[in-house]
CSV table of C-alpha atoms in Angstrom, one decimal:
chain,number,residue,atom,x,y,z
A,1,UNK,CA,-35.7,-89.3,56.0
A,2,UNK,CA,-35.9,-90.4,52.4
A,3,UNK,CA,-38.4,-89.1,49.9
A,4,UNK,CA,-41.1,-91.4,48.5
A,5,UNK,CA,-41.8,-90.8,44.8
A,6,UNK,CA,-45.5,-91.3,43.9
A,7,UNK,CA,-46.2,-91.6,40.2
A,8,UNK,CA,-49.3,-89.8,38.9
A,9,UNK,CA,-51.9,-91.8,36.9
A,10,UNK,CA,-50.7,-90.1,33.7
A,11,UNK,CA,-47.1,-91.2,34.2
A,12,UNK,CA,-48.3,-94.7,35.1
A,13,UNK,CA,-50.2,-94.9,31.8
A,14,UNK,CA,-47.1,-93.6,30.0
A,15,UNK,CA,-45.1,-96.4,31.5
A,16,UNK,CA,-47.6,-99.0,30.3
A,17,UNK,CA,-47.6,-97.7,26.8
A,18,UNK,CA,-43.9,-97.3,26.7
A,19,UNK,CA,-43.6,-101.0,27.6
A,20,UNK,CA,-46.1,-101.9,24.8
A,21,UNK,CA,-44.3,-99.8,22.3
A,22,UNK,CA,-40.9,-101.4,23.2
A,23,UNK,CA,-42.5,-104.9,22.9
A,24,UNK,CA,-44.1,-104.0,19.6
A,25,UNK,CA,-40.7,-102.8,18.3
A,26,UNK,CA,-39.2,-106.2,19.3
A,27,UNK,CA,-42.0,-108.0,17.5
A,28,UNK,CA,-41.6,-106.0,14.3
A,29,UNK,CA,-37.9,-106.7,14.4
A,30,UNK,CA,-38.7,-110.4,14.7
A,31,UNK,CA,-40.9,-110.2,11.5
A,32,UNK,CA,-38.5,-108.2,9.4
A,33,UNK,CA,-35.2,-109.8,10.4
A,34,UNK,CA,-34.0,-112.9,8.6
A,35,UNK,CA,-31.1,-113.7,11.0
A,36,UNK,CA,-31.4,-116.9,13.0
A,37,UNK,CA,-30.7,-114.7,16.1
A,38,UNK,CA,-34.3,-113.4,15.8
A,39,UNK,CA,-35.5,-116.6,17.4
A,40,UNK,CA,-34.2,-115.4,20.8
A,41,UNK,CA,-36.4,-112.3,20.7
A,42,UNK,CA,-39.5,-114.1,22.0
A,43,UNK,CA,-37.3,-115.0,25.0
A,44,UNK,CA,-36.8,-111.3,25.6
A,45,UNK,CA,-40.5,-110.5,25.5
A,46,UNK,CA,-41.5,-113.5,27.7
A,47,UNK,CA,-38.8,-112.6,30.3
A,48,UNK,CA,-39.9,-109.0,30.3
A,49,UNK,CA,-43.4,-110.0,31.4
A,50,UNK,CA,-42.0,-111.4,34.7
A,51,UNK,CA,-40.4,-108.1,35.5
A,52,UNK,CA,-43.4,-106.1,34.3
A,53,UNK,CA,-45.7,-108.1,36.6
A,54,UNK,CA,-43.3,-107.6,39.5
A,55,UNK,CA,-43.1,-103.9,38.9
A,56,UNK,CA,-46.8,-103.4,38.2
A,57,UNK,CA,-47.9,-105.3,41.3
A,58,UNK,CA,-45.5,-103.4,43.5
A,59,UNK,CA,-46.6,-100.1,42.1
A,60,UNK,CA,-50.3,-100.5,41.5
A,61,UNK,CA,-51.1,-102.9,44.4
A,62,UNK,CA,-54.0,-104.9,43.0
A,63,UNK,CA,-56.7,-106.3,45.4
A,64,UNK,CA,-55.1,-109.7,45.4
A,65,UNK,CA,-51.4,-110.3,44.6
A,66,UNK,CA,-51.7,-114.1,44.3
A,67,UNK,CA,-53.0,-114.4,40.7
A,68,UNK,CA,-50.3,-112.0,39.4
A,69,UNK,CA,-47.6,-113.9,41.3
A,70,UNK,CA,-48.9,-117.1,39.6
A,71,UNK,CA,-48.8,-115.4,36.2
A,72,UNK,CA,-45.2,-114.3,36.8
A,73,UNK,CA,-44.3,-117.8,38.0
A,74,UNK,CA,-45.9,-119.2,34.8
A,75,UNK,CA,-44.0,-116.8,32.5
A,76,UNK,CA,-40.6,-117.8,34.0
A,77,UNK,CA,-40.7,-121.4,32.7
A,78,UNK,CA,-42.4,-120.1,29.6
A,79,UNK,CA,-39.4,-117.9,28.9
A,80,UNK,CA,-37.0,-120.7,29.6
A,81,UNK,CA,-38.9,-122.9,27.2
A,82,UNK,CA,-38.7,-120.1,24.6
A,83,UNK,CA,-35.0,-120.0,25.2
A,84,UNK,CA,-34.5,-123.7,24.6
A,85,UNK,CA,-36.7,-123.6,21.5
A,86,UNK,CA,-34.8,-120.5,20.2
A,87,UNK,CA,-31.3,-122.0,20.8
A,88,UNK,CA,-32.3,-125.0,18.7
A,89,UNK,CA,-33.6,-122.7,16.0
A,90,UNK,CA,-30.4,-120.6,16.1
A,91,UNK,CA,-28.3,-123.8,15.6
A,92,UNK,CA,-30.7,-124.9,12.9
A,93,UNK,CA,-31.3,-128.1,14.8
A,94,UNK,CA,-34.5,-130.1,15.3
A,95,UNK,CA,-36.2,-129.3,18.5
A,96,UNK,CA,-36.7,-132.6,20.5
A,97,UNK,CA,-40.4,-133.5,20.9
A,98,UNK,CA,-41.5,-134.1,23.4
A,99,UNK,CA,-38.7,-132.5,25.3
A,100,UNK,CA,-37.9,-130.3,28.3
A,101,UNK,CA,-39.4,-127.3,26.5
A,102,UNK,CA,-42.7,-129.0,26.2
A,103,UNK,CA,-42.7,-129.9,29.9
A,104,UNK,CA,-42.0,-126.3,30.8
A,105,UNK,CA,-44.7,-125.0,28.4
A,106,UNK,CA,-47.3,-127.3,29.9
A,107,UNK,CA,-46.1,-126.5,33.4
A,108,UNK,CA,-46.6,-122.8,32.6
A,109,UNK,CA,-50.1,-123.5,31.4
A,110,UNK,CA,-50.9,-125.1,34.7
A,111,UNK,CA,-49.7,-122.0,36.5
A,112,UNK,CA,-51.7,-119.8,34.1
A,113,UNK,CA,-54.8,-121.9,34.9
A,114,UNK,CA,-54.2,-121.6,38.7
A,115,UNK,CA,-53.8,-117.8,38.3
A,116,UNK,CA,-56.9,-117.5,36.3
A,117,UNK,CA,-58.9,-119.5,38.8
A,118,UNK,CA,-57.7,-117.3,41.6
A,119,UNK,CA,-58.5,-114.2,39.6
A,120,UNK,CA,-61.9,-115.5,38.8
A,121,UNK,CA,-62.7,-116.2,42.5
A,122,UNK,CA,-61.5,-112.7,43.3
A,123,UNK,CA,-63.5,-111.0,40.6
A,124,UNK,CA,-66.7,-113.0,40.6
A,125,UNK,CA,-67.0,-114.2,44.2
A,126,UNK,CA,-69.1,-117.2,44.9
A,127,UNK,CA,-70.2,-119.7,42.3
A,128,UNK,CA,-73.2,-118.9,40.1
A,129,UNK,CA,-74.6,-121.8,38.3
A,130,UNK,CA,-75.9,-119.7,35.4
A,131,UNK,CA,-72.4,-118.4,34.7
A,132,UNK,CA,-70.8,-121.8,35.0
A,133,UNK,CA,-73.3,-123.3,32.6
A,134,UNK,CA,-72.6,-120.5,30.1
A,135,UNK,CA,-68.8,-121.2,30.5
A,136,UNK,CA,-69.4,-124.9,30.0
A,137,UNK,CA,-71.4,-124.3,26.8
A,138,UNK,CA,-68.6,-122.1,25.4
A,139,UNK,CA,-65.9,-124.7,26.4
A,140,UNK,CA,-67.8,-127.6,24.9
A,141,UNK,CA,-68.5,-125.6,21.7
A,142,UNK,CA,-64.8,-124.9,21.2
A,143,UNK,CA,-64.1,-128.4,22.4
A,144,UNK,CA,-65.9,-129.8,19.4
A,145,UNK,CA,-63.8,-127.7,17.1
A,146,UNK,CA,-60.6,-128.7,19.0
A,147,UNK,CA,-61.6,-132.4,18.6
A,148,UNK,CA,-62.4,-132.1,14.9
A,149,UNK,CA,-59.4,-130.1,13.9
A,150,UNK,CA,-56.7,-131.0,16.4
A,151,UNK,CA,-57.3,-134.0,18.6
A,152,UNK,CA,-58.9,-136.3,16.1
A,153,UNK,CA,-56.2,-135.7,13.5
A,154,UNK,CA,-53.5,-136.4,16.1
A,155,UNK,CA,-55.3,-139.7,17.1
A,156,UNK,CA,-55.2,-140.7,13.4
A,157,UNK,CA,-51.5,-140.0,13.2
A,158,UNK,CA,-48.7,-142.5,13.6
A,159,UNK,CA,-47.4,-140.9,16.8
A,160,UNK,CA,-46.4,-143.1,19.6
A,161,UNK,CA,-48.1,-142.9,23.0
A,162,UNK,CA,-45.9,-140.3,24.7
A,163,UNK,CA,-45.7,-137.8,21.8
A,164,UNK,CA,-49.4,-138.3,21.2
A,165,UNK,CA,-50.2,-137.6,24.9
A,166,UNK,CA,-48.1,-134.4,24.9
A,167,UNK,CA,-49.6,-133.3,21.6
A,168,UNK,CA,-53.1,-133.7,22.9
A,169,UNK,CA,-52.2,-132.0,26.3
A,170,UNK,CA,-51.7,-128.7,24.6
A,171,UNK,CA,-55.3,-128.3,23.2
A,172,UNK,CA,-56.7,-129.7,26.4
A,173,UNK,CA,-54.8,-127.1,28.4
A,174,UNK,CA,-56.1,-124.4,26.1
A,175,UNK,CA,-59.7,-125.6,26.7
A,176,UNK,CA,-59.1,-125.4,30.5
A,177,UNK,CA,-57.8,-121.8,30.1
A,178,UNK,CA,-60.8,-121.0,27.8
A,179,UNK,CA,-63.3,-122.3,30.4
A,180,UNK,CA,-61.9,-120.1,33.2
A,181,UNK,CA,-61.7,-117.1,30.8
A,182,UNK,CA,-65.3,-117.6,29.8
A,183,UNK,CA,-66.4,-117.6,33.4
A,184,UNK,CA,-64.4,-114.5,34.1
A,185,UNK,CA,-65.9,-112.6,31.1
A,186,UNK,CA,-69.4,-113.7,31.8
A,187,UNK,CA,-69.3,-113.0,35.5
A,188,UNK,CA,-68.1,-109.4,35.3
A,189,UNK,CA,-70.1,-106.3,34.4
A,190,UNK,CA,-68.0,-103.1,34.1
A,191,UNK,CA,-64.5,-104.2,33.1
A,192,UNK,CA,-61.3,-102.3,33.9
A,193,UNK,CA,-58.7,-101.7,31.1
A,194,UNK,CA,-56.3,-104.0,33.0
A,195,UNK,CA,-59.0,-106.7,33.0
A,196,UNK,CA,-59.6,-106.3,29.3
A,197,UNK,CA,-55.9,-106.5,28.6
A,198,UNK,CA,-55.7,-109.7,30.6
A,199,UNK,CA,-58.6,-111.2,28.6
A,200,UNK,CA,-56.9,-110.0,25.4
A,201,UNK,CA,-53.7,-111.9,26.5
A,202,UNK,CA,-55.6,-115.1,26.9
A,203,UNK,CA,-57.6,-114.9,23.7
A,204,UNK,CA,-54.6,-114.1,21.6
A,205,UNK,CA,-52.7,-116.9,23.3
A,206,UNK,CA,-55.5,-119.4,22.5
A,207,UNK,CA,-55.8,-118.2,18.9
A,208,UNK,CA,-52.1,-118.6,18.3
A,209,UNK,CA,-52.1,-122.0,19.9
A,210,UNK,CA,-55.1,-123.0,17.8
A,211,UNK,CA,-53.5,-121.9,14.6
A,212,UNK,CA,-50.2,-123.6,15.4
A,213,UNK,CA,-51.5,-127.0,16.7
A,214,UNK,CA,-54.4,-127.0,14.1
A,215,UNK,CA,-52.0,-126.8,11.2
A,216,UNK,CA,-49.6,-129.1,12.9
A,217,UNK,CA,-52.3,-131.8,13.4
A,218,UNK,CA,-53.8,-131.6,9.9
A,219,UNK,CA,-50.7,-131.1,7.8
A,220,UNK,CA,-47.9,-132.5,10.0
A,221,UNK,CA,-46.1,-129.1,9.9
A,222,UNK,CA,-46.8,-125.6,11.4
A,223,UNK,CA,-47.7,-123.8,8.2
A,224,UNK,CA,-48.0,-120.3,9.9
A,225,UNK,CA,-45.3,-120.6,12.5
A,226,UNK,CA,-44.2,-117.0,12.3
A,227,UNK,CA,-47.8,-115.8,12.6
A,228,UNK,CA,-48.3,-118.0,15.7
A,229,UNK,CA,-45.0,-116.8,17.2
A,230,UNK,CA,-46.1,-113.2,16.7
A,231,UNK,CA,-49.4,-114.1,18.4
A,232,UNK,CA,-47.5,-115.5,21.4
A,233,UNK,CA,-45.3,-112.5,21.6
A,234,UNK,CA,-48.3,-110.1,21.4
A,235,UNK,CA,-50.2,-112.1,24.1
A,236,UNK,CA,-47.2,-111.9,26.4
A,237,UNK,CA,-47.1,-108.1,25.9
A,238,UNK,CA,-50.8,-107.8,26.7
A,239,UNK,CA,-50.2,-109.7,30.0
A,240,UNK,CA,-47.3,-107.4,31.0
A,241,UNK,CA,-49.4,-104.3,30.1
A,242,UNK,CA,-52.3,-105.6,32.2
A,243,UNK,CA,-50.0,-105.8,35.2
A,244,UNK,CA,-48.5,-102.3,34.5
A,245,UNK,CA,-51.8,-100.5,33.9
A,246,UNK,CA,-53.0,-98.5,36.9
A,247,UNK,CA,-56.5,-100.0,36.7
A,248,UNK,CA,-55.1,-103.3,37.9
A,249,UNK,CA,-55.5,-101.8,41.4
A,250,UNK,CA,-59.3,-101.6,40.9
A,251,UNK,CA,-61.4,-104.8,40.9
A,252,UNK,CA,-63.8,-105.3,38.0
A,253,UNK,CA,-67.4,-104.9,38.9
A,254,UNK,CA,-69.6,-107.9,39.1
A,255,UNK,CA,-72.5,-108.3,36.7
A,256,UNK,CA,-75.7,-107.2,38.4
A,257,UNK,CA,-77.7,-110.1,37.1
A,258,UNK,CA,-75.7,-113.2,36.2
A,259,UNK,CA,-78.8,-115.2,35.5
A,260,UNK,CA,-79.9,-113.0,32.6
A,261,UNK,CA,-79.0,-114.0,29.1
A,262,UNK,CA,-78.5,-111.1,26.8
A,263,UNK,CA,-79.4,-111.5,23.1
A,264,UNK,CA,-75.8,-111.4,22.0
A,265,UNK,CA,-74.8,-114.1,24.5
A,266,UNK,CA,-77.7,-116.3,23.4
A,267,UNK,CA,-76.7,-115.9,19.8
A,268,UNK,CA,-73.1,-117.0,20.6
A,269,UNK,CA,-74.3,-120.0,22.5
A,270,UNK,CA,-76.6,-121.1,19.8
A,271,UNK,CA,-73.8,-120.7,17.2
A,272,UNK,CA,-71.5,-122.9,19.3
A,273,UNK,CA,-74.2,-125.5,19.5
A,274,UNK,CA,-74.5,-125.5,15.7
A,275,UNK,CA,-70.8,-126.1,15.3
A,276,UNK,CA,-71.1,-129.9,15.8
A,277,UNK,CA,-73.8,-130.5,13.3
A,278,UNK,CA,-72.1,-128.3,10.7
A,279,UNK,CA,-68.9,-130.3,11.2
A,280,UNK,CA,-70.8,-133.5,10.7
A,281,UNK,CA,-72.6,-132.2,7.6
A,282,UNK,CA,-69.3,-130.9,6.1
A,283,UNK,CA,-67.7,-134.3,7.0
A,284,UNK,CA,-64.5,-132.5,8.1
A,285,UNK,CA,-61.6,-134.8,7.6
A,286,UNK,CA,-63.9,-137.7,6.8
A,287,UNK,CA,-65.2,-137.6,10.4
A,288,UNK,CA,-68.5,-139.4,9.5
A,289,UNK,CA,-66.5,-142.4,8.5
A,290,UNK,CA,-64.9,-142.7,11.9
A,291,UNK,CA,-67.4,-144.2,14.5
A,292,UNK,CA,-65.2,-143.1,17.4
A,293,UNK,CA,-65.2,-139.5,16.4
A,294,UNK,CA,-68.9,-139.5,15.6
A,295,UNK,CA,-69.6,-141.0,19.1
A,296,UNK,CA,-67.4,-138.4,20.8
A,297,UNK,CA,-69.0,-135.4,18.9
A,298,UNK,CA,-72.5,-136.7,19.4
A,299,UNK,CA,-71.7,-137.2,23.1
A,300,UNK,CA,-70.4,-133.7,23.4
A,301,UNK,CA,-73.4,-132.3,21.5
A,302,UNK,CA,-75.7,-134.2,23.9
A,303,UNK,CA,-73.9,-132.7,26.9
A,304,UNK,CA,-73.9,-129.3,25.3
A,305,UNK,CA,-77.7,-129.5,24.7
A,306,UNK,CA,-78.2,-130.6,28.3
A,307,UNK,CA,-76.3,-127.6,29.5
A,308,UNK,CA,-78.4,-125.3,27.3
A,309,UNK,CA,-81.6,-126.9,28.6
A,310,UNK,CA,-80.4,-126.3,32.2
A,311,UNK,CA,-79.4,-122.8,31.2
A,312,UNK,CA,-82.9,-122.1,29.9
A,313,UNK,CA,-84.3,-123.6,33.1
A,314,UNK,CA,-82.2,-121.1,35.1
A,315,UNK,CA,-83.4,-118.3,32.8
A,316,UNK,CA,-87.0,-119.3,33.3
A,317,UNK,CA,-86.5,-119.4,37.1
A,318,UNK,CA,-84.8,-116.0,36.9
A,319,UNK,CA,-87.8,-114.6,34.9
A,320,UNK,CA,-90.2,-116.1,37.4
A,321,UNK,CA,-88.3,-114.6,40.3
A,322,UNK,CA,-88.2,-111.2,38.6
A,323,UNK,CA,-92.0,-111.5,37.9
A,324,UNK,CA,-92.6,-112.4,41.6
A,325,UNK,CA,-90.4,-109.5,42.6
A,326,UNK,CA,-92.3,-107.2,40.2
A,327,UNK,CA,-95.6,-108.3,41.7
A,328,UNK,CA,-94.3,-107.8,45.2
A,329,UNK,CA,-93.1,-104.3,44.3
A,330,UNK,CA,-96.4,-103.6,42.7
A,331,UNK,CA,-98.2,-104.7,45.8
A,332,UNK,CA,-95.9,-102.5,48.0
A,333,UNK,CA,-96.4,-99.6,45.6
A,334,UNK,CA,-100.2,-100.0,45.7
A,335,UNK,CA,-100.1,-100.2,49.5
A,336,UNK,CA,-97.8,-97.1,49.5
A,337,UNK,CA,-100.2,-95.3,47.2
A,338,UNK,CA,-103.2,-96.3,49.4
A,339,UNK,CA,-101.3,-95.1,52.5
A,340,UNK,CA,-100.4,-91.9,50.8
A,341,UNK,CA,-104.0,-91.3,49.7
A,342,UNK,CA,-105.1,-92.0,53.3
A,343,UNK,CA,-102.5,-89.6,54.6
A,344,UNK,CA,-103.7,-87.0,52.1
A,345,UNK,CA,-107.2,-87.5,53.3
A,346,UNK,CA,-106.1,-87.2,56.9
A,347,UNK,CA,-104.2,-84.0,56.1
A,348,UNK,CA,-107.1,-82.6,54.2
A,349,UNK,CA,-109.5,-83.5,57.1
A,350,UNK,CA,-107.1,-81.9,59.6
A,351,UNK,CA,-107.0,-78.7,57.5
A,352,UNK,CA,-110.8,-78.4,57.5
A,353,UNK,CA,-111.8,-80.0,60.9
A,354,UNK,CA,-111.3,-79.2,64.5
A,355,UNK,CA,-108.6,-81.5,66.0
A,356,UNK,CA,-110.4,-81.9,69.4
A,357,UNK,CA,-114.0,-82.6,68.4
A,358,UNK,CA,-113.7,-83.7,64.7
A,359,UNK,CA,-116.3,-81.1,63.7
A,360,UNK,CA,-115.8,-78.7,60.8
A,361,UNK,CA,-113.6,-75.7,61.5
A,362,UNK,CA,-114.2,-72.1,60.5
A,363,UNK,CA,-112.4,-72.5,57.2
A,364,UNK,CA,-114.8,-75.3,56.1
A,365,UNK,CA,-117.8,-73.4,57.4
A,366,UNK,CA,-116.9,-70.3,55.5
A,367,UNK,CA,-116.5,-72.4,52.3
A,368,UNK,CA,-119.9,-74.0,52.8
A,369,UNK,CA,-121.5,-70.7,53.6
A,370,UNK,CA,-120.1,-69.2,50.4
A,371,UNK,CA,-121.6,-72.1,48.5
A,372,UNK,CA,-125.0,-72.3,50.1
A,373,UNK,CA,-125.9,-68.7,50.9
A,374,UNK,CA,-125.1,-67.4,47.5
A,375,UNK,CA,-128.0,-69.5,46.0
A,376,UNK,CA,-130.6,-69.1,48.7
A,377,UNK,CA,-134.2,-68.1,47.8
A,378,UNK,CA,-137.7,-68.4,49.2
A,379,UNK,CA,-138.0,-71.8,47.6
A,380,UNK,CA,-134.6,-72.9,48.9
A,381,UNK,CA,-134.0,-71.3,52.3
A,382,UNK,CA,-131.2,-72.0,54.7
A,383,UNK,CA,-130.6,-71.4,58.4
A,384,UNK,CA,-127.5,-70.4,60.4
A,385,UNK,CA,-127.2,-71.0,64.1
A,386,UNK,CA,-124.5,-69.6,66.4
A,387,UNK,CA,-124.1,-71.4,69.8
A,388,UNK,CA,-122.2,-70.3,72.9
A,389,UNK,CA,-122.1,-72.6,75.9
A,390,UNK,CA,-123.4,-71.3,79.2
A,391,UNK,CA,-121.3,-72.2,82.3
A,392,UNK,CA,-118.4,-73.7,80.4
A,393,UNK,CA,-115.9,-71.4,82.1
A,394,UNK,CA,-116.9,-72.7,85.5
A,395,UNK,CA,-116.2,-76.3,84.4
A,396,UNK,CA,-112.8,-75.4,83.2
A,397,UNK,CA,-112.0,-73.5,86.3
A,398,UNK,CA,-113.2,-76.1,88.8
A,399,UNK,CA,-112.4,-79.4,87.0
A,400,UNK,CA,-109.5,-78.3,84.8
A,401,UNK,CA,-109.0,-78.1,81.0
A,402,UNK,CA,-108.9,-81.9,80.4
A,403,UNK,CA,-112.5,-82.1,81.7
A,404,UNK,CA,-113.4,-79.0,79.7
A,405,UNK,CA,-112.1,-80.7,76.5
A,406,UNK,CA,-114.0,-83.8,77.4
A,407,UNK,CA,-117.2,-81.8,77.8
A,408,UNK,CA,-116.6,-80.1,74.4
A,409,UNK,CA,-116.3,-83.6,72.8
A,410,UNK,CA,-119.6,-84.6,74.4
A,411,UNK,CA,-121.3,-81.5,73.3
A,412,UNK,CA,-120.1,-82.1,69.7
A,413,UNK,CA,-121.5,-85.6,69.9
A,414,UNK,CA,-124.9,-84.4,71.1
A,415,UNK,CA,-125.1,-81.8,68.4
A,416,UNK,CA,-124.3,-84.1,65.5
A,417,UNK,CA,-126.8,-86.6,66.9
A,418,UNK,CA,-129.6,-84.1,66.5
A,419,UNK,CA,-128.9,-82.8,63.0
A,420,UNK,CA,-129.3,-84.3,59.6
A,421,UNK,CA,-126.4,-85.9,57.7
A,422,UNK,CA,-126.3,-83.1,55.2
A,423,UNK,CA,-126.1,-80.3,57.9
A,424,UNK,CA,-122.8,-78.8,58.9
A,425,UNK,CA,-121.8,-78.6,62.6
A,426,UNK,CA,-118.7,-76.5,63.2
A,427,UNK,CA,-116.6,-75.5,66.2
A,428,UNK,CA,-115.5,-71.9,65.8
A,429,UNK,CA,-113.1,-71.9,68.8
A,430,UNK,CA,-113.4,-72.2,72.6
A,431,UNK,CA,-117.0,-73.0,73.5
A,432,UNK,CA,-118.5,-71.5,70.3
A,433,UNK,CA,-120.3,-73.6,67.7
A,434,UNK,CA,-122.2,-73.0,64.5
A,435,UNK,CA,-124.8,-75.0,62.5
A,436,UNK,CA,-125.6,-74.5,58.8
A,437,UNK,CA,-128.8,-76.2,57.7
A,438,UNK,CA,-130.2,-76.3,54.2
A,439,UNK,CA,-133.8,-76.5,52.9
A,440,UNK,CA,-135.2,-75.2,56.2
A,441,UNK,CA,-137.7,-72.3,56.3
A,442,UNK,CA,-138.2,-69.9,59.2
A,443,UNK,CA,-140.8,-72.1,60.9
A,444,UNK,CA,-138.8,-75.2,60.6
A,445,UNK,CA,-135.7,-73.4,61.7
A,446,UNK,CA,-137.5,-72.5,64.9
A,447,UNK,CA,-138.4,-76.2,65.6
A,448,UNK,CA,-134.8,-77.1,64.7
A,449,UNK,CA,-133.4,-74.5,67.2
A,450,UNK,CA,-135.7,-75.8,70.0
A,451,UNK,CA,-134.5,-79.3,69.4
A,452,UNK,CA,-130.9,-78.1,69.8
A,453,UNK,CA,-131.7,-76.4,73.0
A,454,UNK,CA,-133.4,-79.6,74.2
A,455,UNK,CA,-130.1,-81.4,73.7
A,456,UNK,CA,-128.7,-79.7,76.8
A,457,UNK,CA,-131.5,-80.6,79.3
A,458,UNK,CA,-129.6,-83.7,80.5
A,459,UNK,CA,-126.4,-83.4,82.4
A,460,UNK,CA,-123.0,-84.4,81.0
A,461,UNK,CA,-121.3,-87.3,82.7
A,462,UNK,CA,-117.5,-87.0,82.4
A,463,UNK,CA,-114.8,-89.7,82.7
A,464,UNK,CA,-114.0,-89.0,86.4
A,465,UNK,CA,-117.7,-89.4,87.3
A,466,UNK,CA,-118.4,-85.7,87.5
A,467,UNK,CA,-121.9,-84.7,86.4
A,468,UNK,CA,-122.0,-81.2,85.0
A,469,UNK,CA,-124.9,-79.3,83.6
A,470,UNK,CA,-124.3,-76.7,80.9
A,471,UNK,CA,-126.8,-75.0,78.6
A,472,UNK,CA,-126.4,-73.0,75.4
A,473,UNK,CA,-127.4,-69.7,74.0
A,474,UNK,CA,-128.4,-69.7,70.3
A,475,UNK,CA,-128.5,-66.9,67.8
A,476,UNK,CA,-130.4,-67.9,64.6
A,477,UNK,CA,-130.7,-66.4,61.2
A,478,UNK,CA,-133.0,-67.6,58.4
A,479,UNK,CA,-131.7,-66.9,54.9
A,480,UNK,CA,-134.2,-66.6,52.0
A,481,UNK,CA,-132.2,-64.6,49.5
A,482,UNK,CA,-128.6,-64.6,48.3
A,483,UNK,CA,-126.5,-63.4,51.2
A,484,UNK,CA,-122.8,-63.0,52.0
A,485,UNK,CA,-121.3,-65.2,54.7
A,486,UNK,CA,-120.1,-62.1,56.6
A,487,UNK,CA,-123.7,-60.7,56.7
A,488,UNK,CA,-125.2,-64.0,57.8
A,489,UNK,CA,-122.6,-64.4,60.5
A,490,UNK,CA,-123.0,-60.9,61.7
A,491,UNK,CA,-126.8,-61.2,62.1
A,492,UNK,CA,-126.5,-64.6,63.8
A,493,UNK,CA,-123.9,-63.2,66.2
A,494,UNK,CA,-126.1,-60.2,67.1
A,495,UNK,CA,-129.0,-62.6,67.8
A,496,UNK,CA,-126.7,-64.7,70.0
A,497,UNK,CA,-125.7,-61.6,72.0
A,498,UNK,CA,-129.4,-60.9,72.5
A,499,UNK,CA,-130.0,-64.4,73.7
A,500,UNK,CA,-127.1,-64.2,76.2
A,501,UNK,CA,-128.2,-60.9,77.6
A,502,UNK,CA,-131.8,-62.1,77.9
A,503,UNK,CA,-130.8,-64.7,80.4
A,504,UNK,CA,-129.0,-67.5,78.6
A,505,UNK,CA,-130.3,-71.0,77.8
A,506,UNK,CA,-132.5,-69.6,75.1
A,507,UNK,CA,-132.5,-68.7,71.4
A,508,UNK,CA,-132.9,-65.4,69.7
A,509,UNK,CA,-133.8,-64.9,66.0
A,510,UNK,CA,-132.3,-62.3,63.8
A,511,UNK,CA,-134.6,-59.6,62.8
A,512,UNK,CA,-132.8,-59.0,59.5
A,513,UNK,CA,-134.8,-59.8,56.4
C-alpha cells in the first residue's frame, strides 16, 4: 500500500510564496532585459497560472471547484494570446488588430466573468438588493470614467466598425468584471488571504487594462506599454497564488448586515457620483461640445442617482427594521425583567411563608418579633398568641393527611379573617400557629383572644363533605416593655401549656410582667 504525503500548512504557504518569488523574478527579468525574447516571458507567467490553479485545487480542495476550473480555462487562451502577441514582438512585426489574439483575450474575459459570477454565488449566497445596488453604483461610477477617457475617444477616432467594436469590447468587459468584483467585495465580511489575492488579481488586471486602453484611446499609442505588461504579469501571479494558498479551502465569511452602509463605503459611493459632474466641469476632451457624450454621461448620472436613492431607501428600511427589532428586544427584556422580579418576589415569599397555608413562617415571625418587641412600652404595647389545635391528630388519623392539610388551610383562612391587616399570623409547624398584634393593651388582648377562640365554634366542612369540629388552645403574652423574642415565645408557650392542661378550647395568659 502506497504512502500518502500530506503537506503541512507551513509547507503549503512556502509553496505559494516560492511561486510568487519565481514569478516576480521573471517579471524583473522582463523589465531589465532589452532582448526581444523578453516578450515571451508573459507567456511563461500566464501558462504557469493554469498549472498553479490545477495544483492548488487538487491540494487545497476549495468548497467549489467550478470557479477555479473556469479561471484555469480562461488563462489557457490568455496564454495563447500572449504567445501570439509575443511572437509578433520578437519578429518586430505589427500585431494584427483585431486579430486572433484579441478574440482569445476577449474569450478569456468571458470565462473570467463566468468564474467570478460562480465564485460570487458561492461566497455571497442569495441575491441581496443592497449589495447589488452598491455594485451598480461602483460600476456606473467607473463607467463614466471609462466612457470619458476610453470609449468616447474611440468613438471620435477614424476606426472602422470592426476594429472600433473590438476596441470598445475591452473596457466593457472590464466593467463587467468590475461589477462582479464589487459585489464580491461588498458581500463578504471576514475575507481569507486567498480571497484577497483573488481580488488583488482582478484590481491589478483592471488597472493595467485601464492604463493601456486609456492611453491608446487618447493618444493613439500605448504610452506605458511596459507598465501595463508588468501589471498583467503581476495580476496573473496573484491569481496563481490565490489558488495555491491553503486558505482557498475555506470560504470567506458573509457580511453580517449587507444592508448597512459604513461611512467609508458611503464616502466612496459619493465620490463616484461626483466623477461625472467633475468631468463635465473640467470639459475633459472637449466633452461638453459633444451632445452625444453629454447625453450619455447625464443619463448615466441620472441612473447612478436613482441607484443611490434606492440604496438610501434600503438603508432607511434597514434602520427601521433595526429600530423595530430593538423595540421588540426592549419589550422582551422588560417582560423578562418583570418576570424575574415576580420570580424574586415569589422566591422571597416562599422563603418567609408557609407553603401550605401561605401564612408567615417562623423565620418571618422571628424577624417581626425582633422589630416589634424591642420597642414595646406601656404606650405602645403588643401581644403574642400561641395556638395549638385540639383534635387535629384525630382528623389526620381518621380522614388522612390530605384532609388534615385542607383543615389547616381553612384554619389559616379563619384566623386571617379575624385579625387586622397589620397583624401577623404565622404557622410554626404541624398544627401550631402564632399571632403577633401591635398596639393592643392587656384588656384589648383579652378581647382579641376571645374572638380567636370564637372562630372555632363552627365546624369545618372539608371537600369530601366531611364536617369536622376542632378547637384551639391559646397561650397569650402581653408585652409592655422591651422584650426579647425568646422570652416572649417562652412565656406564651408556657401559657399555652397551661391552657392545654386546663381542658383545652380555652386561653391562658402569661403571668410574666
